CSV table of C-alpha atoms in Angstrom, one decimal:
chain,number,residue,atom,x,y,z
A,187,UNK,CA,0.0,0.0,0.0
A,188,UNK,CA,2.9,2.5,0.7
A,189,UNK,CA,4.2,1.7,-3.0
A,190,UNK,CA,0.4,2.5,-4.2
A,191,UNK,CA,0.0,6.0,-2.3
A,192,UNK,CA,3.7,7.2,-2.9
A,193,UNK,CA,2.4,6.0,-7.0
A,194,UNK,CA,-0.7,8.5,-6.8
A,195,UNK,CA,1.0,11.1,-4.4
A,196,UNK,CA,4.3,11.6,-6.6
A,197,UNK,CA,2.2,11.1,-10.1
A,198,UNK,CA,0.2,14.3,-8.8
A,199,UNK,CA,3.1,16.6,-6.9
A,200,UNK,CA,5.3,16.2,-9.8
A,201,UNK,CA,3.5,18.8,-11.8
A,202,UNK,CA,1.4,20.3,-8.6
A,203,UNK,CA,2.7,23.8,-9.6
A,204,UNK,CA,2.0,23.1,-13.4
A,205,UNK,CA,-1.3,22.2,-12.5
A,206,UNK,CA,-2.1,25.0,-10.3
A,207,UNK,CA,-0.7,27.2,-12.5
A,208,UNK,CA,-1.6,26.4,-16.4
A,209,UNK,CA,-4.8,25.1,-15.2
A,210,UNK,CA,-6.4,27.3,-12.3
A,211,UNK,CA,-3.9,30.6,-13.6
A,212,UNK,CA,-2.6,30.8,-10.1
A,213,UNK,CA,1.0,32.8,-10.7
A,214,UNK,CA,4.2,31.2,-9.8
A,215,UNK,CA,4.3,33.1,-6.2
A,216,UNK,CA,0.7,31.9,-5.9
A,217,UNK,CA,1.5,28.5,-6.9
A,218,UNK,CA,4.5,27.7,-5.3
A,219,UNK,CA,2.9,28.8,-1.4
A,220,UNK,CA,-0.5,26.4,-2.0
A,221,UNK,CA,2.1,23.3,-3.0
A,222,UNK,CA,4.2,24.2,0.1
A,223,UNK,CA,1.9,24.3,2.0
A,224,UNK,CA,-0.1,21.2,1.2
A,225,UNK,CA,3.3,19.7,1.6
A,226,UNK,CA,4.0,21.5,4.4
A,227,UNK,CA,0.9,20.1,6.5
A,228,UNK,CA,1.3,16.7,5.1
A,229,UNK,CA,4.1,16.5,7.1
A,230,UNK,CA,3.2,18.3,10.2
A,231,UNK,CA,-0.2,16.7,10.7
A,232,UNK,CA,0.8,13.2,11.2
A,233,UNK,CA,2.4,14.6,14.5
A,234,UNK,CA,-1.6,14.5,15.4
A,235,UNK,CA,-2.8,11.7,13.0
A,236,UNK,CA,-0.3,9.3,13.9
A,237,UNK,CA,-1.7,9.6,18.2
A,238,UNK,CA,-4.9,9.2,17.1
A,239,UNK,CA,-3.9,5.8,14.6
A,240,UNK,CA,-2.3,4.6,18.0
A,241,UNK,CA,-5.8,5.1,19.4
A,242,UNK,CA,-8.2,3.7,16.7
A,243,UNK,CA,-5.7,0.5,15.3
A,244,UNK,CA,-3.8,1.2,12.5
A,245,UNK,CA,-5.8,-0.6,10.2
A,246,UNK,CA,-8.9,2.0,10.9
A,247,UNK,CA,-6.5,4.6,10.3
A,248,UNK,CA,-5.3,3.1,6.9
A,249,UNK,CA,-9.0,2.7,5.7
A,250,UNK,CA,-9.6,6.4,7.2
A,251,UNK,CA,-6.5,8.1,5.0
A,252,UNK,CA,-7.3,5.8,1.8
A,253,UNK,CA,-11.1,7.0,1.5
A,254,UNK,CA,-10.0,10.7,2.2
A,255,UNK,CA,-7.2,10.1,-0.6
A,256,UNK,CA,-8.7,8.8,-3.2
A,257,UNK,CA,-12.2,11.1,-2.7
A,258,UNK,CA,-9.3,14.1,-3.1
A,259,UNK,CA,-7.5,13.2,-6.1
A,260,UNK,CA,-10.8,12.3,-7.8
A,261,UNK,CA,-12.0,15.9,-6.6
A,262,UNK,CA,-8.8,17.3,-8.3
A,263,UNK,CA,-9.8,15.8,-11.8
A,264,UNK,CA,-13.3,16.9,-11.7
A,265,UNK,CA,-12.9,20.2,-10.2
A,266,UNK,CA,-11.7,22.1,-13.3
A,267,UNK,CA,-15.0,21.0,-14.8
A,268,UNK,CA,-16.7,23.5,-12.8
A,269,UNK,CA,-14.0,26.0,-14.3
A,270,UNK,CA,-15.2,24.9,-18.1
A,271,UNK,CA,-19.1,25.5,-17.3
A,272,UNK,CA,-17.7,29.5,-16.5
A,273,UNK,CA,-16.0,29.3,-20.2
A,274,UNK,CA,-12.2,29.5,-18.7
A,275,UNK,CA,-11.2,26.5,-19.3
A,276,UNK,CA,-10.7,25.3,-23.1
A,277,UNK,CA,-9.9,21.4,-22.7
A,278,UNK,CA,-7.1,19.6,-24.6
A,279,UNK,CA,-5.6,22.7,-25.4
A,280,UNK,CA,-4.8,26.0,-23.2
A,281,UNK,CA,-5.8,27.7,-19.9
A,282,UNK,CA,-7.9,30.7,-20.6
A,283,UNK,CA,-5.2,32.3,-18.7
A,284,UNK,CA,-6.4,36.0,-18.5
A,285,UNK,CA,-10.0,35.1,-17.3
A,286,UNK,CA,-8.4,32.6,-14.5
A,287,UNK,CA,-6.7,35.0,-13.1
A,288,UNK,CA,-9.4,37.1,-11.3
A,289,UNK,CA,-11.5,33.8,-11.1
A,290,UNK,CA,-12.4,33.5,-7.3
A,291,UNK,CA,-13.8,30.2,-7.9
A,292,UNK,CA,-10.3,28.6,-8.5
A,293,UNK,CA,-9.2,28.7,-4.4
A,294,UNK,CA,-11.6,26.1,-3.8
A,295,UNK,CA,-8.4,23.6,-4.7
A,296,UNK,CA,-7.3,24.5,-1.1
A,297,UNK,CA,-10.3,22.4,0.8
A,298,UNK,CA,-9.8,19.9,-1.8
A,299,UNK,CA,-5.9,19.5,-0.9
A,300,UNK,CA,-6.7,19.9,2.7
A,301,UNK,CA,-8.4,16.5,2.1
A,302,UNK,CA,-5.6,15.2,0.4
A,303,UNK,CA,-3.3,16.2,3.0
A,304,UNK,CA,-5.2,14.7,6.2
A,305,UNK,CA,-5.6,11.4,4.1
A,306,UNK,CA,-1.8,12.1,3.7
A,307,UNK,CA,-0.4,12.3,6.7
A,308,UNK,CA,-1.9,9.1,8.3
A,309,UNK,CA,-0.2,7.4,5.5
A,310,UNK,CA,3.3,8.9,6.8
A,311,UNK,CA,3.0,7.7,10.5
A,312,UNK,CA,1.4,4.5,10.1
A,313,UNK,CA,3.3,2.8,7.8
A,314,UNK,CA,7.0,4.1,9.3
A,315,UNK,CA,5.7,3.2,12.8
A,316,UNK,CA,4.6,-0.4,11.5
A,317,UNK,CA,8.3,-1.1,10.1
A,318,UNK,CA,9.4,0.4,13.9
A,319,UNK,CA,7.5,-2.3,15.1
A,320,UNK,CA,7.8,-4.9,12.9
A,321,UNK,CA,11.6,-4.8,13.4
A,322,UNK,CA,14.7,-4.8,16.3
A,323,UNK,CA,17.4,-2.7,17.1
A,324,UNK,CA,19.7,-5.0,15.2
A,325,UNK,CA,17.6,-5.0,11.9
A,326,UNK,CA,15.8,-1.6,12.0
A,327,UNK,CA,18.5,0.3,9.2
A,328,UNK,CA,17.6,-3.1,7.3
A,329,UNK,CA,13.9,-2.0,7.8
A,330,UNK,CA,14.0,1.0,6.8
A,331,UNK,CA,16.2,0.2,3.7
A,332,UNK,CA,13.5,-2.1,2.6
A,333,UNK,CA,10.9,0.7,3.3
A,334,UNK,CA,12.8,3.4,1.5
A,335,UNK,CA,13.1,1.1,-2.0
A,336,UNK,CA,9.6,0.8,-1.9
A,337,UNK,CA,8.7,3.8,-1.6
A,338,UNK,CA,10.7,4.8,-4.2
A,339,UNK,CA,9.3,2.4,-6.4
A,340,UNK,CA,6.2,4.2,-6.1
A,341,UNK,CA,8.0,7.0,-6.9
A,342,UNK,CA,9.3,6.4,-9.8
A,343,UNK,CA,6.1,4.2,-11.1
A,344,UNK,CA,3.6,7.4,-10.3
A,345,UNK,CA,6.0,9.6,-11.9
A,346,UNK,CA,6.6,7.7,-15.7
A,347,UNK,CA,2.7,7.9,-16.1
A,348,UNK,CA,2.7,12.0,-16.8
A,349,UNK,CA,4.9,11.9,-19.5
A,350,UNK,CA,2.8,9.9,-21.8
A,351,UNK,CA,-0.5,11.9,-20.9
A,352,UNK,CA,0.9,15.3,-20.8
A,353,UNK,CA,2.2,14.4,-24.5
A,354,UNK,CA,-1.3,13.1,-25.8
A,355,UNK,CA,-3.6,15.3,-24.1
A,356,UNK,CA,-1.7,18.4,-23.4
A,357,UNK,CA,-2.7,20.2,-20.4
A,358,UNK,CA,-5.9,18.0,-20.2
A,359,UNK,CA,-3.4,15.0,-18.9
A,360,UNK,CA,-2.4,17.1,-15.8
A,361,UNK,CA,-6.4,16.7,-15.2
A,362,UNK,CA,-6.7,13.0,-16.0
A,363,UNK,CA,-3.5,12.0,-13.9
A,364,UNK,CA,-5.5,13.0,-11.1
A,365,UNK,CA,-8.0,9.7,-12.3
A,366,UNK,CA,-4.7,7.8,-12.1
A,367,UNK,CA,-4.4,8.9,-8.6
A,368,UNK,CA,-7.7,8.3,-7.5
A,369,UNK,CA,-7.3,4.4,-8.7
A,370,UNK,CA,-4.2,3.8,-6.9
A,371,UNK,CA,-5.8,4.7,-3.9
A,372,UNK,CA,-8.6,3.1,-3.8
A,373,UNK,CA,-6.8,0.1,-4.8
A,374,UNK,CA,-4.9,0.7,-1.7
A,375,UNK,CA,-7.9,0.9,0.3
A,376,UNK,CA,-9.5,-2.8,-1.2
A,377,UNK,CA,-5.9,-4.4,-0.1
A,378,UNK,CA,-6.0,-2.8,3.6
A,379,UNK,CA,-9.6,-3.8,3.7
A,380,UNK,CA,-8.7,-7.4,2.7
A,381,UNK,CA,-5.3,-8.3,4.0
A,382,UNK,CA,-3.9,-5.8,6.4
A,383,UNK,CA,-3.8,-7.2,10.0
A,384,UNK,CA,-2.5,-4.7,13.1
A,385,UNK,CA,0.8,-5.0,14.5
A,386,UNK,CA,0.5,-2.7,16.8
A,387,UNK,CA,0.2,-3.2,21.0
A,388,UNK,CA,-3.1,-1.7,21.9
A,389,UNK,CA,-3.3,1.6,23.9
A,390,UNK,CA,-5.7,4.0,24.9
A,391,UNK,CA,-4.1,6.5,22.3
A,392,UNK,CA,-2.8,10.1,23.8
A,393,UNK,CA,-5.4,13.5,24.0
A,394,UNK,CA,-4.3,17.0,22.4
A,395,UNK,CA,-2.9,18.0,25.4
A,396,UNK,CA,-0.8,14.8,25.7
A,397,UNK,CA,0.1,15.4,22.6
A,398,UNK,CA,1.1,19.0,22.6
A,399,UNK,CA,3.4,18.0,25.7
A,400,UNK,CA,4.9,15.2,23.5
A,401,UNK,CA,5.7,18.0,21.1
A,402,UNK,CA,7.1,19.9,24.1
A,403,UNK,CA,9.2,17.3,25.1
A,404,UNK,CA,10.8,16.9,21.7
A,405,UNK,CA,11.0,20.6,21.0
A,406,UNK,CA,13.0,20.8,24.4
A,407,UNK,CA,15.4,18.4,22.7
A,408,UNK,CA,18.0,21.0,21.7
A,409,UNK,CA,20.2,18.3,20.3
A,410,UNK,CA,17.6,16.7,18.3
A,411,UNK,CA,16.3,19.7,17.4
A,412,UNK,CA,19.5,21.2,16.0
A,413,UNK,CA,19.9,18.2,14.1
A,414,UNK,CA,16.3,18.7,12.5
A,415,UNK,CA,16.6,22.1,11.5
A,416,UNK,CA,20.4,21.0,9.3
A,417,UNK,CA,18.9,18.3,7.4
A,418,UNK,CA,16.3,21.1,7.0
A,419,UNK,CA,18.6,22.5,4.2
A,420,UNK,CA,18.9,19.3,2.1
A,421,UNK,CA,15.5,18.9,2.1
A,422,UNK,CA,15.0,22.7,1.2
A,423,UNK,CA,17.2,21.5,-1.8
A,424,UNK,CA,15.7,18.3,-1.9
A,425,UNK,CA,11.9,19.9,-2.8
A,426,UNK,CA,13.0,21.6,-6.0
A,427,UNK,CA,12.4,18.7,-7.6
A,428,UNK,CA,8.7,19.9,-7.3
A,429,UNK,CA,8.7,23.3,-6.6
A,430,UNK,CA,11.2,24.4,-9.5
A,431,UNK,CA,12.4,22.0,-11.8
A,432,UNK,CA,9.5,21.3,-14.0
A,433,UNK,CA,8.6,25.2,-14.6
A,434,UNK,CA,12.6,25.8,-15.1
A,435,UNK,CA,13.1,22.8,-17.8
A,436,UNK,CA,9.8,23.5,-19.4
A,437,UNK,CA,10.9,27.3,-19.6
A,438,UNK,CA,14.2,27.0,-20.1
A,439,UNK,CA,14.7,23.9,-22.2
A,440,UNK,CA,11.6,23.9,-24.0
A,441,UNK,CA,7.9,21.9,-23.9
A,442,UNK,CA,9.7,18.9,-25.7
A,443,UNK,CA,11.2,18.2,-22.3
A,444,UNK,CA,10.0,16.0,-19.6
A,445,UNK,CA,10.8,17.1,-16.2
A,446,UNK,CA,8.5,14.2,-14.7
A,447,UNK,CA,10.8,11.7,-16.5
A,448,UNK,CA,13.6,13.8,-14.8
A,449,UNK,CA,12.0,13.1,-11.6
A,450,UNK,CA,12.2,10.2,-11.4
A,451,UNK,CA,16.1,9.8,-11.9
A,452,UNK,CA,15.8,10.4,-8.1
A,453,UNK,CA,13.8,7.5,-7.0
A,454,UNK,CA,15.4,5.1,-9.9
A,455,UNK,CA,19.0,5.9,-8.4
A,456,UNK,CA,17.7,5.7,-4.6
A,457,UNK,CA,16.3,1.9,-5.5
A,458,UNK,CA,19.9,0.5,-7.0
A,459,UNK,CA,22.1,2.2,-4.4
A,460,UNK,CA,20.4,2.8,-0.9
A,461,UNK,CA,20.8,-1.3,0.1
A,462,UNK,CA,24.1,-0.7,-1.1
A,463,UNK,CA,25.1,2.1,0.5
A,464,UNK,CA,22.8,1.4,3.9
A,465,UNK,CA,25.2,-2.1,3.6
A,466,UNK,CA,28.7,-0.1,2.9
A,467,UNK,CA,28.0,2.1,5.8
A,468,UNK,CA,26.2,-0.2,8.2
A,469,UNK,CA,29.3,0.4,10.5
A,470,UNK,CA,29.3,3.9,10.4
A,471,UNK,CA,27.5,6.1,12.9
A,472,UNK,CA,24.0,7.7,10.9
A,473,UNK,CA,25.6,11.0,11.4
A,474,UNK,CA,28.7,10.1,9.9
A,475,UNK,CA,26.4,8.8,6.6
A,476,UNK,CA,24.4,11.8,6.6
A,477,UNK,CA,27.3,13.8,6.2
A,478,UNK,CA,28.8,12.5,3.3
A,479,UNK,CA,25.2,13.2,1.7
A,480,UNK,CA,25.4,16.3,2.5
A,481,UNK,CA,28.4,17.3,1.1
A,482,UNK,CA,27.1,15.1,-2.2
A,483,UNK,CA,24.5,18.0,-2.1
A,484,UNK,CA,25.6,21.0,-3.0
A,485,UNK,CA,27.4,19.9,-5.6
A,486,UNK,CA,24.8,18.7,-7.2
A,487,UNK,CA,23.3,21.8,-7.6
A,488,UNK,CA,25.6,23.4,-8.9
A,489,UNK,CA,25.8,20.7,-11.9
A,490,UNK,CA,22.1,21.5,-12.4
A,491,UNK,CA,23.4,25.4,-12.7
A,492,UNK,CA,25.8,24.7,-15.5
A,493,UNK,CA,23.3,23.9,-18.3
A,494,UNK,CA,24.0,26.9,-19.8
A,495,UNK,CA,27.4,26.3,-19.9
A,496,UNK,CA,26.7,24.2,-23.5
A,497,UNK,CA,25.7,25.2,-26.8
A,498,UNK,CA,23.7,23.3,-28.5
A,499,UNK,CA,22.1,19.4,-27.7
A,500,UNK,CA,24.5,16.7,-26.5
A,501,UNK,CA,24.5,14.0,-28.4
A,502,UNK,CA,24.8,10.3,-26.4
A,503,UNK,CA,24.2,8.5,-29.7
A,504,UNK,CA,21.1,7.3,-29.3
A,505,UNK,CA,19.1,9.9,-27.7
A,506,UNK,CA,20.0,13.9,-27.6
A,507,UNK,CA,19.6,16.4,-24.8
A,508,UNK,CA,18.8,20.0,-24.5
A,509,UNK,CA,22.2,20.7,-22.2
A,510,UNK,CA,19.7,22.4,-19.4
A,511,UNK,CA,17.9,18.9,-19.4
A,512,UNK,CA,20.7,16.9,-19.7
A,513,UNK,CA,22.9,18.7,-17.1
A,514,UNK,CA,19.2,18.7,-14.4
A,515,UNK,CA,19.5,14.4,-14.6
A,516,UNK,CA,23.4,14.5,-14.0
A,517,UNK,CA,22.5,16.8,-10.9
A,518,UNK,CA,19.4,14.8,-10.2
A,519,UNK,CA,21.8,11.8,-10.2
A,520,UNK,CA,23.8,13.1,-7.8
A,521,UNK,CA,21.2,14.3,-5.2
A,522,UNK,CA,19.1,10.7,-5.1
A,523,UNK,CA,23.1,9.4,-4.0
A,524,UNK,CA,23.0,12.2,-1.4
A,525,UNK,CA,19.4,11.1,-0.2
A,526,UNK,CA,20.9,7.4,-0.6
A,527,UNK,CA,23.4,8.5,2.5
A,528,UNK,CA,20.6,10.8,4.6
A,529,UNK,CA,17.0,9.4,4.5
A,530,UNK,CA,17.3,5.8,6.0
A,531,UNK,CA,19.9,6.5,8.5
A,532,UNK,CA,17.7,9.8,10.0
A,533,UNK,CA,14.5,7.5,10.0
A,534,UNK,CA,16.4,5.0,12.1
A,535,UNK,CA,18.2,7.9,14.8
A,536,UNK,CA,14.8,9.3,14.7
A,537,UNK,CA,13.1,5.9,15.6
A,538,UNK,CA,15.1,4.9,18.8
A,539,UNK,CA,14.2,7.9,20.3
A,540,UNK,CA,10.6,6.6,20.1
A,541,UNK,CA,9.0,5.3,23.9
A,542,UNK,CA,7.3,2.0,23.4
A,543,UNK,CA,3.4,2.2,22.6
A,544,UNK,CA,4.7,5.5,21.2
A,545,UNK,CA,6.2,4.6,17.5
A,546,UNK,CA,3.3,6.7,15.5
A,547,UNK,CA,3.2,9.2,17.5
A,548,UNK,CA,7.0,10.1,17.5
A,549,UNK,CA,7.5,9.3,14.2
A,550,UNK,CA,5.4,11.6,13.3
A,551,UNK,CA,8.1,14.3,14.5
A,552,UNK,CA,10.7,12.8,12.3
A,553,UNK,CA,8.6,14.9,9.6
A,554,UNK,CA,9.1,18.2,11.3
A,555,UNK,CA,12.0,18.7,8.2
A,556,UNK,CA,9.9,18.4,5.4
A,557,UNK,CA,7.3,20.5,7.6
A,558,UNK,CA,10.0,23.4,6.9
A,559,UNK,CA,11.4,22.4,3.8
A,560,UNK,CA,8.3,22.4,2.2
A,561,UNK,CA,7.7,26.0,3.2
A,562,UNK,CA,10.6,27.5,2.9
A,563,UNK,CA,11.7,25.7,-0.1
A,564,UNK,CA,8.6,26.1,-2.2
A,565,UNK,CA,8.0,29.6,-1.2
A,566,UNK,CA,11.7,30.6,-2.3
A,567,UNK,CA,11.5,28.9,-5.5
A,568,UNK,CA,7.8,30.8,-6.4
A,569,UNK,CA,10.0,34.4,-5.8
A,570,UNK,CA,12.8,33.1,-7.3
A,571,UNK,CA,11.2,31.7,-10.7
A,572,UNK,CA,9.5,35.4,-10.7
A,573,UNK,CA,13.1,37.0,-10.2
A,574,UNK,CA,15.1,34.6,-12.8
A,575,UNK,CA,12.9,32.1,-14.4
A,576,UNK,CA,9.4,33.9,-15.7
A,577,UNK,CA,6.4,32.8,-17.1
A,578,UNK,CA,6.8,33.4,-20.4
A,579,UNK,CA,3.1,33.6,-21.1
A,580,UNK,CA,3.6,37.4,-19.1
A,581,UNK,CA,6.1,38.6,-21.7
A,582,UNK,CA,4.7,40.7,-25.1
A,583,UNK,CA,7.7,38.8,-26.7
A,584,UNK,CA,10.6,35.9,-26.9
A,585,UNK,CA,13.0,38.1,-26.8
A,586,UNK,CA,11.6,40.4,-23.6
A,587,UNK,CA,11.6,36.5,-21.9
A,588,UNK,CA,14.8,35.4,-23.0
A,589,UNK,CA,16.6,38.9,-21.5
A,590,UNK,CA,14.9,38.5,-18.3
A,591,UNK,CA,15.4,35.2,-18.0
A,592,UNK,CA,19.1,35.5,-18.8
A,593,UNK,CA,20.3,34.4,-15.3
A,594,UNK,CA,17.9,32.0,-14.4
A,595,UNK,CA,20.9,29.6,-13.2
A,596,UNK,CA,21.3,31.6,-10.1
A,597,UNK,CA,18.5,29.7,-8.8
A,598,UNK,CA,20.5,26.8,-8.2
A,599,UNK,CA,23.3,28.7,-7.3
A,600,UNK,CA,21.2,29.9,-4.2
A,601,UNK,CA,20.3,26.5,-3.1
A,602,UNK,CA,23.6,25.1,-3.4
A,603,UNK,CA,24.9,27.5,-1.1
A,604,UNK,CA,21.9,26.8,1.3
A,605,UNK,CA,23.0,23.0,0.7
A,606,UNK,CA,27.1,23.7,1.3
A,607,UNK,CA,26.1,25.7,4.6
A,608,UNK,CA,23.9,22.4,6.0
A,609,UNK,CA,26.9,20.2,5.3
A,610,UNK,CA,28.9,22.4,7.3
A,611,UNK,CA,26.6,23.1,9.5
A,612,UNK,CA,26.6,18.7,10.7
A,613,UNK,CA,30.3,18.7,10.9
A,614,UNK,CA,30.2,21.2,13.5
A,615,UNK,CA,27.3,19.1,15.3
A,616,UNK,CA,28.9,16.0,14.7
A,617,UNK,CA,31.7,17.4,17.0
């Protein structure tokens, strides 16, 4: 079921800000702070969602967070029906852009990704705290290993299916993917409903005001804390793959590319290499593997700055590459290694500090990063596409475009340097 969700989830978020933005007009500022923060309380909420799955059974939960999932991405297909009965929408080929911009009927996407993101955020504590369970001290990095491939399976599975139905329906398959979505989950609801059994010890679950001292007590964690708020910056780096990247490549490189495909470089690389590199480092301390992620990191985006570095496509023989797109899957390359290093061995520090009877709940703070990241990251890259990377539909001309979007690589100048201050930043903790 985690491979199914992470299928519909990443199919959808791949192009969230295309969606929101070619086909509800919303600008790239707008854009980019609704998909933070839909991302942003997908990860917070499961500090809440995952006390009250401890209450209910994790199986209830499960059945709770696949209904609310696939009723939202089914909402997010048919909702831009409403926007075609007020003539703004022109299917299967463009966005009556000028009339969706002072449409007021457009921000009813937020209660419909509200539904998405409490269906979410079950999703995130359950499952993580059922691999805590299911496994042992000795075997846990193992665990999560495991987890982390198939998650990424999902990843990359959800991601393949936009490319084919952006190409044959245009902007009408950033509509119809949502279908995809829909089906996935409800899928995943028929196998929790059929074959899922509770591993979980029973308890009486926690209140809100057990839980807000829970939070207490791991906010008062400075050490844990600190630790958070550094891998904060490779995730900040981490979320581009959703906030910017498709908008940049489209932009920059042309509609014949296919930033989903580019996508899902990440989770492709993650699968071959995070057994092996969970295995190579399973003597290491997990701080000592996060770092040499980190410092994978920045340089990685600085390869996906130096597109423009290259004149003309390059040529691999069989297949050719805008240089922007070719240099964004060498960079990509290089941060799925990086998150190779980080994720597992943070999802296993984070899970010893769990109390027993307590796994969902306290995994549900091992989110708190992506809580930030998605905020921080996705607002940046909304002002930053504005400042460097335009929508080229705003411009009376190519060539007014192309001048103002002459330094558009500065973006990921900016976000290496937030990447190269993180890695620093866990040396100095690790000592």
């Amino acid at each position: 079921v985690e491979l199914l969700e992470r299928a519909a989830y990443y199919g959808v978020f791949v192009v969230i800000t295309l969606y929101l933005s070619r086909i509800l007009g919303f600008s790239d500022v707008q854009a980019a702070w609704l998909s933070g923060s839909f991302a942003a309380g997908l990860y917070f909420l499961p500090v809440f969602s995952g006390a009250l799955a401890d209450k209910i059974g994790f199986r209830k939960a499960l059945l709770l967070a696949f209904a609310l999932l696939a009723t939202g991405y089914a909402s997010l297909a048919i909702f831009p029906s409403m926007l075609e009965a007020k003539g703004l929408v022109e299917y299967g080929r463009t966005v009556n852009f000028t009339g969706l911009l002072e449409a007021d009927v457009r921000w009813v996407i937020v209660p419909i990704l509200v539904v998405i993101m409490i269906g979410g955020s079950f999703i995130k504590a359950v499952i993580s705290a059922t691999v805590a369970i299911s496994t042992s001290s000795e075997n846990r990095a193992r665990g999560f290993s495991i987890f982390y491939l198939i998650v990424n399976i999902g990843a990359f599975s959800g991601k393949t299916i936009v490319k084919p139905l952006r190409e044959s329906m245009g902007d009408l398959g950033l509509i119809n993917l949502n279908y995809f979505a829909a089906g996935m989950t409800a899928l995943a609801f028929l196998a929790i409903l059929l074959f899922f059994k509770n591993v979980e010890e029973k308890t009486n679950g926690k209140s809100f005001s057990e839980i807000l001292l829970a939070l207490k007590s791991v906010l008062s964690n400075g050490r844990l804390i600190t630790l958070l708020l550094i891998i904060t910056g490779f995730w900040i780096v981490q979320q581009q793959l959703y906030a910017t990247m498709p908008k940049y490549v489209l932009r920059m490189a042309g509609e014949g590319a296919s930033p989903s495909w580019y996508a899902n470089v990440n989770p492709l690389v993650v699968v071959l290499t995070v057994s092996f590199v969970t295995t190579l480092m399973s003597k290491k301390s997990a701080l000592n593997s996060m770092a040499v992620g980190m410092f994978i990191m920045p340089f990685a985006a600085l390869v996906m700055a130096a597109g423009n570095l290259f004149e003309g496509d390059i040529d691999l023989g069989i297949v050719q590459f805008h240089p922007i797109a070719f240099m964004m899957i060498v960079g990509i390359t290089f941060q799925a290694l990086a998150e190779s290093f980080i994720s597992p061995r943070f999802m296993e520090y984070f899970s010893l500090q769990a109390p027993k009877g307590e796994e969902a709940l306290y995994l549900g703070f091992s989110y708190m990063h992506s809580f930030i990241s998605s905020i921080i990251g996705f607002g940046l890259s909304g002002y930053l596409l504005t400042a460097y990377c335009p929508d080229p539909r705003l411009f009376e001309s190519r060539e007014a475009w192309e001048l103002a979007s002459s330094n558009a690589h500065y973006i990921w100048i900016i976000f290496a340097g937030i990447a190269a201050t993180s890695a620093v930043s866990l040396i100095i903790y690790g000592k």
